[in-house]
Coordinates of N, CA and C in Angstrom, one line a residue:
M1 N -129.2 -69.9 136.2 CA -128.0 -68.9 136.7 C -127.6 -68.1 135.6
R2 N -127.3 -66.8 135.9 CA -126.7 -65.9 134.8 C -125.5 -65.4 135.4
T3 N -124.5 -65.2 134.2 CA -123.3 -64.5 134.8 C -123.0 -63.5 133.8
T4 N -122.6 -62.3 134.2 CA -122.3 -61.2 133.3 C -120.8 -61.2 133.3
L5 N -120.3 -61.1 131.9 CA -119.0 -60.9 131.5 C -118.6 -59.7 130.9
T6 N -117.4 -59.1 131.1 CA -117.0 -58.2 130.4 C -115.8 -58.7 129.5
I7 N -115.9 -58.7 128.1 CA -115.0 -59.3 127.4 C -114.5 -58.1 126.3
D8 N -113.4 -58.4 125.8 CA -112.7 -57.6 124.6 C -113.5 -57.9 123.4
D9 N -113.7 -56.8 122.5 CA -114.3 -56.9 121.2 C -113.9 -58.1 120.4
D10 N -112.5 -58.4 120.4 CA -112.1 -59.4 119.4 C -112.4 -60.7 120.0
V11 N -112.7 -60.9 121.4 CA -113.0 -62.1 121.9 C -114.6 -62.5 121.5
L12 N -115.2 -61.3 121.6 CA -116.6 -61.5 121.4 C -117.0 -62.0 119.9
T13 N -116.2 -61.3 118.9 CA -116.2 -61.5 117.6 C -115.9 -63.1 117.3
A14 N -114.8 -63.5 118.0 CA -114.4 -65.0 117.7 C -115.4 -65.8 118.3
A15 N -116.1 -65.6 119.5 CA -117.2 -66.3 120.0 C -118.3 -66.4 119.0
K16 N -118.7 -65.3 118.6 CA -119.9 -65.4 117.7 C -119.5 -66.2 116.4
A17 N -118.2 -66.3 115.9 CA -118.0 -66.9 114.8 C -118.0 -68.5 115.2
I18 N -117.6 -68.8 116.2 CA -117.7 -70.2 116.8 C -119.1 -70.6 116.9
A19 N -120.0 -69.8 117.4 CA -121.4 -70.1 117.7 C -122.1 -70.5 116.4
R20 N -121.6 -69.7 115.2 CA -122.1 -70.1 113.9 C -121.9 -71.3 113.3
Q21 N -120.7 -72.1 114.0 CA -120.3 -73.4 113.5 C -121.1 -74.7 114.1
S22 N -121.0 -75.6 113.5 CA -121.5 -76.9 114.0 C -120.6 -77.4 115.1
V23 N -121.0 -78.2 116.0 CA -120.1 -78.8 117.0 C -119.0 -79.5 116.6
G24 N -119.3 -80.4 115.5 CA -118.3 -81.1 114.7 C -117.0 -80.1 114.1
E25 N -117.5 -79.1 113.6 CA -116.6 -77.9 113.0 C -115.6 -77.5 114.1
V26 N -116.3 -77.2 115.2 CA -115.6 -76.6 116.3 C -114.6 -77.5 116.8
V27 N -115.0 -78.7 117.1 CA -114.1 -79.7 117.6 C -113.0 -80.0 116.8
S28 N -113.3 -80.0 115.5 CA -112.4 -80.2 114.5 C -111.2 -79.2 114.5
E29 N -111.7 -78.0 114.6 CA -110.7 -76.8 114.5 C -109.9 -76.8 115.9
L30 N -110.6 -77.0 117.1 CA -109.8 -77.1 118.3 C -108.7 -78.2 118.1
A31 N -109.1 -79.3 117.7 CA -108.1 -80.5 117.4 C -106.9 -79.9 116.7
R32 N -107.2 -79.4 115.6 CA -106.2 -78.9 114.7 C -105.2 -77.9 115.2
R33 N -105.7 -77.0 116.0 CA -105.0 -76.1 116.8 C -104.1 -76.8 117.8
A34 N -104.7 -77.7 118.5 CA -103.9 -78.5 119.7 C -102.8 -79.2 118.8
L35 N -103.0 -79.8 117.8 CA -102.1 -80.6 116.9 C -100.9 -79.7 116.3
R36 N -101.2 -78.3 116.1 CA -100.3 -77.5 115.5 C -99.5 -76.8 116.5
R37 N -99.7 -77.1 117.8 CA -98.6 -76.6 118.8 C -97.2 -76.7 118.2
P38 N -96.3 -75.6 118.5 CA -95.1 -75.6 118.0 C -94.1 -76.7 118.7
A39 N -93.4 -77.3 117.6 CA -92.6 -78.4 118.3 C -91.6 -78.0 119.3
T40 N -91.3 -76.7 119.3 CA -90.3 -76.1 120.3 C -91.0 -75.7 121.7
A41 N -92.2 -76.2 121.8 CA -92.8 -75.8 123.1 C -92.1 -76.4 124.3
R42 N -91.8 -75.7 125.2 CA -91.1 -76.2 126.4 C -92.1 -76.9 127.3
E43 N -91.5 -77.8 128.0 CA -92.4 -78.6 128.9 C -91.5 -78.7 130.3
R44 N -92.3 -78.7 131.2 CA -91.7 -79.2 132.7 C -92.6 -80.2 133.3
N45 N -91.9 -81.4 133.7 CA -92.4 -82.4 134.3 C -93.7 -82.8 133.4
G46 N -93.5 -82.8 132.1 CA -94.6 -83.2 131.1 C -95.7 -82.3 130.9
V47 N -95.6 -81.0 131.6 CA -96.7 -80.1 131.3 C -96.2 -79.0 130.5
P48 N -97.0 -78.7 129.4 CA -96.4 -77.6 128.6 C -96.4 -76.2 129.3
L49 N -95.4 -75.5 129.0 CA -95.3 -74.2 129.6 C -95.7 -73.3 128.7
L50 N -96.4 -72.3 129.2 CA -97.1 -71.1 128.4 C -96.1 -70.0 128.4
Q51 N -95.8 -69.3 127.1 CA -95.1 -68.2 127.1 C -95.8 -67.1 127.4
R52 N -95.1 -66.0 128.1 CA -95.8 -65.0 128.4 C -95.1 -63.8 127.5
G53 N -96.1 -62.9 127.3 CA -95.7 -61.7 126.4 C -94.8 -60.6 127.1
P54 N -94.2 -59.9 126.4 CA -93.3 -58.8 127.0 C -94.0 -58.0 128.0
D55 N -95.1 -57.8 127.9 CA -96.0 -56.7 128.8 C -96.7 -57.5 130.0
D56 N -96.5 -59.0 129.8 CA -97.2 -59.7 130.9 C -96.4 -59.7 132.3
A57 N -97.3 -59.7 133.2 CA -96.7 -59.8 134.7 C -96.5 -61.2 135.0
P58 N -95.4 -61.5 135.6 CA -95.2 -62.9 136.0 C -96.2 -63.4 137.0
V59 N -96.5 -64.6 137.1 CA -97.5 -65.3 138.0 C -96.6 -65.6 139.2
T60 N -97.0 -65.1 140.3 CA -96.3 -65.4 141.5 C -97.0 -66.5 142.3
L61 N -96.3 -67.1 143.3 CA -96.8 -68.0 144.3 C -98.2 -67.2 145.0
E62 N -97.8 -66.0 145.3 CA -98.9 -65.2 146.1 C -100.1 -65.2 145.1
I63 N -100.0 -65.0 143.9 CA -101.3 -65.0 143.0 C -102.0 -66.2 143.0
V64 N -101.2 -67.3 142.8 CA -101.8 -68.7 142.7 C -102.5 -69.1 144.0
N65 N -101.8 -68.7 145.1 CA -102.5 -69.0 146.3 C -103.9 -68.1 146.6
A66 N -103.9 -67.1 146.3 CA -105.1 -66.3 146.2 C -106.1 -66.7 145.4
L67 N -105.7 -67.1 144.1 CA -106.8 -67.7 143.3 C -107.3 -68.9 143.8
R68 N -106.4 -69.8 144.4 CA -106.7 -71.0 144.8 C -107.7 -71.0 146.0
D69 N -107.6 -69.9 146.9 CA -108.4 -69.7 148.1 C -109.8 -69.1 147.6
E70 N -109.9 -68.6 146.7 CA -111.3 -68.1 146.1 C -112.4 -69.1 146.3

């Protein structure tokens, strides 16, 4: 099975950089990033809340339901 994706150039560059690393290096880096999560991260019911940027549209219940139904 093949899937075609359209991704931004910066994401492609990051993916290529990750592909050149060993699995151990990638897992270690991802673990470091997770451990560096800001101590001020907000949580609701034990789930970390993601901050949205100033230009990001809010996620509505309608959007969630539409994605769930796909």
